[in-house]
Coordinates of C-alpha atoms and ligand atoms in Angstrom, one line a residue:
M293 CA 0.0 0.0 0.0
A294 CA 1.4 3.4 -1.0
E295 CA 2.3 5.7 1.9
P296 CA 0.4 9.0 1.8
E297 CA 2.3 11.9 0.3
P298 CA 4.1 13.7 3.2
G299 CA 2.8 17.3 3.6
P300 CA 4.9 20.3 4.1
A301 CA 6.6 20.6 7.6
E302 CA 4.4 22.2 10.2
G303 CA 5.0 25.9 10.5
S304 CA 7.0 26.0 7.2
P305 CA 6.3 28.7 4.5
A306 CA 5.0 25.9 2.3
E307 CA 2.5 24.8 5.0
A308 CA 1.5 28.5 5.5
A309 CA 0.9 28.7 1.8
S310 CA -1.2 25.6 1.6
N311 CA -3.3 26.6 4.7
P312 CA -3.6 30.3 4.3
V313 CA -5.1 32.1 7.3
P314 CA -8.2 33.8 6.1
P315 CA -7.7 37.6 6.1
A316 CA -9.2 39.4 9.0
P317 CA -12.3 41.2 7.6
I318 CA -11.1 44.8 7.7
R319 CA -11.0 46.3 4.2
V320 CA -9.0 49.4 3.6
E321 CA -9.2 51.3 0.3
V322 CA -7.3 54.5 -0.4
A323 CA -8.4 56.7 -3.2
D324 CA -8.2 60.5 -3.8
A325 CA -6.5 61.0 -0.4
I326 CA -9.4 59.3 1.5
A327 CA -8.9 56.0 3.3
T328 CA -12.1 54.0 3.6
I329 CA -12.0 51.4 6.3
T330 CA -14.9 48.9 6.1
L331 CA -15.7 46.4 8.8
D332 CA -16.5 43.5 6.6
R333 CA -18.1 40.6 8.4
P334 CA -21.7 41.2 7.4
D335 CA -23.0 37.7 8.4
A336 CA -22.1 38.5 12.1
L337 CA -23.1 42.1 11.8
N338 CA -19.4 43.0 11.7
A339 CA -18.9 41.8 15.3
L340 CA -15.3 42.3 16.3
T341 CA -12.9 39.4 16.7
G342 CA -9.4 39.5 18.1
P343 CA -7.7 39.4 14.6
M344 CA -10.2 42.0 13.3
L345 CA -9.3 44.4 16.2
A346 CA -5.6 43.9 15.5
D347 CA -6.1 44.7 11.9
L348 CA -8.2 47.7 12.7
L349 CA -5.5 49.1 15.0
A350 CA -2.8 48.4 12.4
A351 CA -4.9 50.1 9.7
F352 CA -5.3 53.3 11.8
R353 CA -1.6 53.2 12.7
R354 CA -0.7 53.0 9.0
I355 CA -3.0 55.9 8.2
A356 CA -1.5 57.9 11.1
R357 CA 1.9 57.7 9.3
D358 CA 0.6 58.3 5.8
R359 CA 0.6 62.0 4.9
A360 CA -1.0 61.2 1.6
V361 CA -4.2 60.3 3.5
R362 CA -6.1 63.4 4.4
A363 CA -9.4 62.0 5.6
V364 CA -10.8 58.6 6.7
I365 CA -14.2 57.0 6.4
L366 CA -15.2 54.2 8.8
T367 CA -18.2 52.1 7.9
G368 CA -19.6 48.6 8.0
A369 CA -20.5 46.1 5.2
G370 CA -24.0 44.8 5.0
R371 CA -26.9 45.9 7.2
A372 CA -24.9 46.7 10.4
F373 CA -22.2 49.2 11.3
C374 CA -20.8 46.9 14.1
A375 CA -22.4 44.7 16.7
G376 CA -19.5 45.1 19.1
Q377 CA -17.4 42.4 20.5
D378 CA -17.9 39.0 18.9
L379 CA -19.7 37.3 21.8
K380 CA -19.1 33.8 20.4
E381 CA -15.3 34.4 20.6
R382 CA -15.9 35.1 24.3
L383 CA -17.2 31.6 24.7
K384 CA -13.9 30.0 23.7
P385 CA -12.1 28.4 26.7
D386 CA -8.9 30.4 25.9
A387 CA -10.6 33.8 25.8
P388 CA -8.5 36.3 27.5
P389 CA -9.8 38.1 30.6
L390 CA -12.1 41.0 29.8
A391 CA -10.0 43.7 31.4
V392 CA -7.0 42.6 29.2
V393 CA -9.2 42.6 26.1
V394 CA -10.5 46.1 26.7
R395 CA -7.0 47.4 27.7
E396 CA -5.0 45.8 25.0
R397 CA -7.4 45.4 22.0
Y398 CA -10.1 48.2 22.3
N399 CA -8.4 51.1 24.1
P400 CA -5.5 51.4 21.7
I401 CA -7.9 51.7 18.8
I402 CA -9.9 54.4 20.5
N403 CA -6.7 56.2 21.4
V404 CA -5.3 56.1 17.9
M405 CA -8.6 57.3 16.5
R406 CA -8.8 60.3 18.9
T407 CA -5.2 61.3 18.3
L408 CA -5.2 60.8 14.6
D409 CA -4.3 64.0 12.7
Q410 CA -6.8 63.2 9.9
P411 CA -10.5 63.6 10.5
I412 CA -12.6 60.5 10.6
V413 CA -16.1 60.4 9.1
G414 CA -18.2 57.7 10.6
A415 CA -20.7 56.4 8.0
I416 CA -23.1 54.6 10.3
N417 CA -24.9 52.3 8.0
G418 CA -26.9 50.2 10.5
V419 CA -26.9 49.1 14.1
A420 CA -23.9 50.2 16.2
A421 CA -24.1 48.1 19.4
G422 CA -21.7 47.8 22.3
A423 CA -18.1 48.6 21.3
G424 CA -19.5 49.2 17.8
A425 CA -21.3 52.2 19.2
S426 CA -18.1 53.3 20.9
L427 CA -16.3 53.1 17.6
A428 CA -18.9 55.3 16.1
F429 CA -18.6 57.8 19.0
A430 CA -14.9 58.0 18.4
C431 CA -15.3 59.3 14.9
D432 CA -15.1 63.1 14.4
V433 CA -18.2 63.5 12.2
R434 CA -21.0 61.0 12.2
L435 CA -23.5 60.6 9.4
A436 CA -26.2 58.0 9.9
A437 CA -28.4 56.1 7.5
E438 CA -32.1 56.2 8.3
T439 CA -31.7 52.5 9.1
A440 CA -28.9 53.1 11.7
S441 CA -29.4 52.7 15.4
F442 CA -27.2 52.9 18.5
A443 CA -27.4 50.6 21.5
L444 CA -25.1 50.5 24.6
A445 CA -26.0 46.8 24.7
F446 CA -23.3 46.1 27.4
G447 CA -25.8 45.9 30.3
R448 CA -27.8 43.1 28.7
I449 CA -24.8 40.8 28.9
G450 CA -23.8 42.0 32.4
L451 CA -21.0 44.4 31.3
V452 CA -20.1 48.0 31.7
P453 CA -20.0 50.4 28.7
D454 CA -16.4 50.5 27.5
S455 CA -14.1 51.6 24.7
G456 CA -14.8 55.2 25.6
A457 CA -18.6 54.9 25.7
T458 CA -18.9 56.4 29.2
W459 CA -16.6 59.3 28.2
F460 CA -18.0 60.1 24.9
L461 CA -21.7 59.8 25.6
P462 CA -22.2 62.5 28.3
R463 CA -20.1 64.9 26.2
L464 CA -22.1 64.2 23.1
V465 CA -25.7 64.1 24.5
G466 CA -25.4 65.5 28.0
P467 CA -25.4 63.7 31.4
A468 CA -29.2 62.9 31.7
R469 CA -29.6 61.2 28.3
A470 CA -26.2 59.5 28.7
A471 CA -27.2 58.0 32.0
E472 CA -30.5 56.7 30.5
L473 CA -28.8 55.2 27.4
A474 CA -25.9 53.7 29.3
L475 CA -28.0 52.2 32.1
T476 CA -30.9 50.9 30.1
G477 CA -29.0 50.0 26.9
A478 CA -32.1 51.2 25.0
A479 CA -31.7 51.4 21.3
L480 CA -31.7 54.9 19.8
S481 CA -33.0 55.4 16.3
A482 CA -31.0 57.4 13.8
T483 CA -33.7 60.2 14.0
E484 CA -33.5 60.3 17.8
A485 CA -29.7 60.3 17.5
E486 CA -29.8 63.3 15.2
R487 CA -32.2 65.1 17.6
L488 CA -29.8 64.5 20.5
G489 CA -26.8 65.7 18.5
L490 CA -25.2 62.3 18.4
V491 CA -25.0 62.4 14.7
A492 CA -24.4 65.3 12.4
R493 CA -27.0 64.2 9.9
V494 CA -29.4 61.4 8.9
V495 CA -29.4 60.5 5.2
P496 CA -31.2 57.9 3.1
A497 CA -29.4 54.6 3.3
E498 CA -28.7 54.5 -0.4
T499 CA -26.9 57.9 -0.4
L500 CA -24.9 57.4 2.9
A501 CA -21.7 56.2 1.1
A502 CA -21.8 59.1 -1.3
E503 CA -22.6 61.7 1.4
A504 CA -19.8 60.4 3.6
R505 CA -17.4 60.6 0.6
D506 CA -18.6 64.1 -0.1
V507 CA -17.8 65.2 3.5
A508 CA -14.5 63.4 3.4
T509 CA -13.6 65.0 0.1
R510 CA -14.3 68.4 1.5
L511 CA -12.2 67.6 4.6
A512 CA -9.3 66.2 2.5
A513 CA -9.1 69.5 0.6
L514 CA -8.5 71.5 3.8
A515 CA -5.2 72.3 5.4
P516 CA -4.1 69.2 7.3
I517 CA -2.1 70.9 10.0
A518 CA -5.0 73.2 10.8
L519 CA -7.4 70.3 10.9
A520 CA -5.2 68.3 13.2
Q521 CA -4.8 71.3 15.5
T522 CA -8.6 71.8 15.5
K523 CA -9.2 68.2 16.5
R524 CA -6.7 68.5 19.4
A525 CA -8.3 71.8 20.5
L526 CA -11.8 70.3 20.6
E527 CA -10.6 67.3 22.4
R528 CA -8.6 69.3 25.0
S529 CA -11.5 71.8 25.5
W530 CA -13.3 69.2 27.7
S531 CA -10.6 69.4 30.4
L532 CA -9.7 73.1 30.3
D533 CA -11.1 76.2 31.8
L534 CA -11.8 79.1 29.4
E535 CA -8.7 81.0 30.2
T536 CA -6.4 78.1 29.4
A537 CA -8.5 77.2 26.3
L538 CA -8.1 80.7 25.0
E539 CA -4.3 80.5 25.5
E540 CA -4.2 77.1 23.8
E541 CA -6.1 78.5 20.9
A542 CA -3.6 81.3 20.5
W543 CA -0.8 78.8 20.7
R544 CA -2.4 76.5 18.1
Q545 CA -3.1 79.5 15.9
G546 CA 0.6 80.3 16.0
I547 CA 1.3 76.8 14.7
A548 CA -1.3 77.0 11.9
G549 CA -0.3 80.6 11.1
A550 CA 3.3 79.6 10.5
T551 CA 2.4 77.0 7.8
E552 CA 2.8 77.3 4.1
D553 CA -0.8 76.3 3.8
H554 CA -1.9 79.4 5.7
A555 CA 0.1 81.5 3.2
E556 CA -1.5 79.6 0.4
G557 CA -5.0 80.1 1.8
I558 CA -4.5 83.8 2.0
A559 CA -3.0 83.9 -1.5
A560 CA -5.8 81.9 -2.9
F561 CA -8.4 84.2 -1.3
A562 CA -6.7 87.2 -2.8
E563 CA -6.5 85.6 -6.2
K564 CA -10.1 84.3 -6.1
R565 CA -9.1 80.7 -6.7
P566 CA -9.4 77.5 -4.6
P567 CA -6.4 76.9 -2.4
A568 CA -4.1 73.9 -2.9
F569 CA -3.0 72.8 0.5
K570 CA 0.1 70.6 0.8
G571 CA 0.2 69.8 4.5
S572 CA 3.3 71.9 5.2
Ligands
T3D256 O1 -14.2 40.8 25.2 C1 -15.2 41.6 25.5 O2 -16.3 41.1 25.6 C2 -14.9 43.0 25.9 C3 -15.5 44.0 25.1 C4 -16.8 44.2 25.1 C5 -17.4 45.2 24.3 C6 -18.7 44.9 23.7 O3 -18.9 45.2 22.5 S1 -19.9 44.1 24.7 C7 -21.3 44.2 23.6 C8 -21.3 43.1 22.6 N1 -22.4 43.2 21.6 C9 -23.7 42.9 21.9 O4 -24.1 42.5 23.0 C10 -24.7 43.0 20.8 C11 -25.1 41.6 20.4 N2 -26.0 41.6 19.3 C12 -27.3 42.0 19.4 O5 -27.8 42.3 20.4 C13 -28.1 41.9 18.1 O6 -27.5 41.1 17.2 C14 -28.3 43.3 17.5 C15 -29.3 44.1 18.3 C16 -27.0 44.0 17.3 C17 -29.0 43.1 16.1 O7 -30.1 42.3 16.2 P1 -30.8 41.6 14.9 O8 -32.0 40.9 15.4 O9 -30.9 42.6 13.8 O10 -29.7 40.5 14.4 P2 -29.4 39.1 15.0 O11 -30.2 38.1 14.4 O12 -29.3 39.2 16.5 O13 -27.8 38.9 14.5 C18 -27.6 38.5 13.1 C19 -26.4 37.6 13.2 O14 -25.3 38.3 13.7 C20 -26.6 36.4 14.1 O15 -25.9 35.3 13.6 P3 -26.6 33.9 13.2 O16 -27.3 33.4 14.4 O17 -27.6 34.3 12.1 O18 -25.5 33.0 12.7 C21 -26.0 36.8 15.4 O19 -25.5 35.8 16.2 C22 -24.8 37.6 14.8 N3 -24.3 38.6 15.8 C23 -24.8 39.7 16.2 N4 -24.1 40.3 17.1 C24 -23.1 39.5 17.4 C25 -23.2 38.4 16.6 N5 -22.3 37.4 16.6 C26 -21.3 37.5 17.5 N6 -21.1 38.6 18.3 C27 -22.0 39.6 18.3 N7 -21.8 40.7 19.1

């Protein structure tokens, strides 16, 4: 009897090639200075697995270093934006402790999003639940499809809102509504989210991608250093008194005012033409 053909040695490049690890479902497409990140696991409502979170963090870190990218769009494939942590992954016997997961997988993503120089447009195409809602809150500008909804679903599985949810929500909608939403986990429709100021605008589902692209295109045409400083000033404002905020604005204006882009902006205004900002 013939012996079976020996396979490639375990762990060898040949074995890796014959058993390729399926790519983590994060899609990143860069075009016209806009990076579009799509959470692409529609059958599980884009629930986040460990490899997905690692890829999402890597994608944001790459974008942070890429001066050719001037704006980012974050969206989900299919009918959901993101249903938060993949709960089935949590059932695995080797699932890491929750505090470790939050500290090592989620928090770095929220931190990189909030410190990114480039503005992030969240195109919230469907339900954003649990950490999926937190990802949406961490975007700079949120557009929601009529079909979108938000739910701090943590309480229903005996958890505490995380990934920045308890920090963003009171700042976005005020303490009273934040407490209600965080404690009850009640779903918020796109229309209610707009009324509360949680999203900038609600648009028909079929035009969401185009509208998000339009906002990102306008942001990508602006002066990158001024945009980055604006993001930082807004972020810092929460923890500053007015006097310090005024001083920080003056300091940031000094930075923006010393850029070639500012000179270009003034020249373009005088010459009645659109400015061509270079990020310098
Ligand atoms: O490690 C850690 O846990 C720390 C980090 C925690 C942060 C968190 O995000 S905790 C919160 C986790 N998320 C949730 O609790 C939300 C769970 N999902 C839902 O409550 C519902 O799916 C939705 C309200 C989002 C949508 O409901 P519905 O009726 O439109 O859809 P569905 O039928 O429930 O889901 C469709 C499929 O997606 C279904 O798969 P199946 O059964 O057809 O094969 C469902 O299991 C799957 N899915 C939805 N959410 C998740 C999920 N699979 C894994 N994990 C999910 N979070």
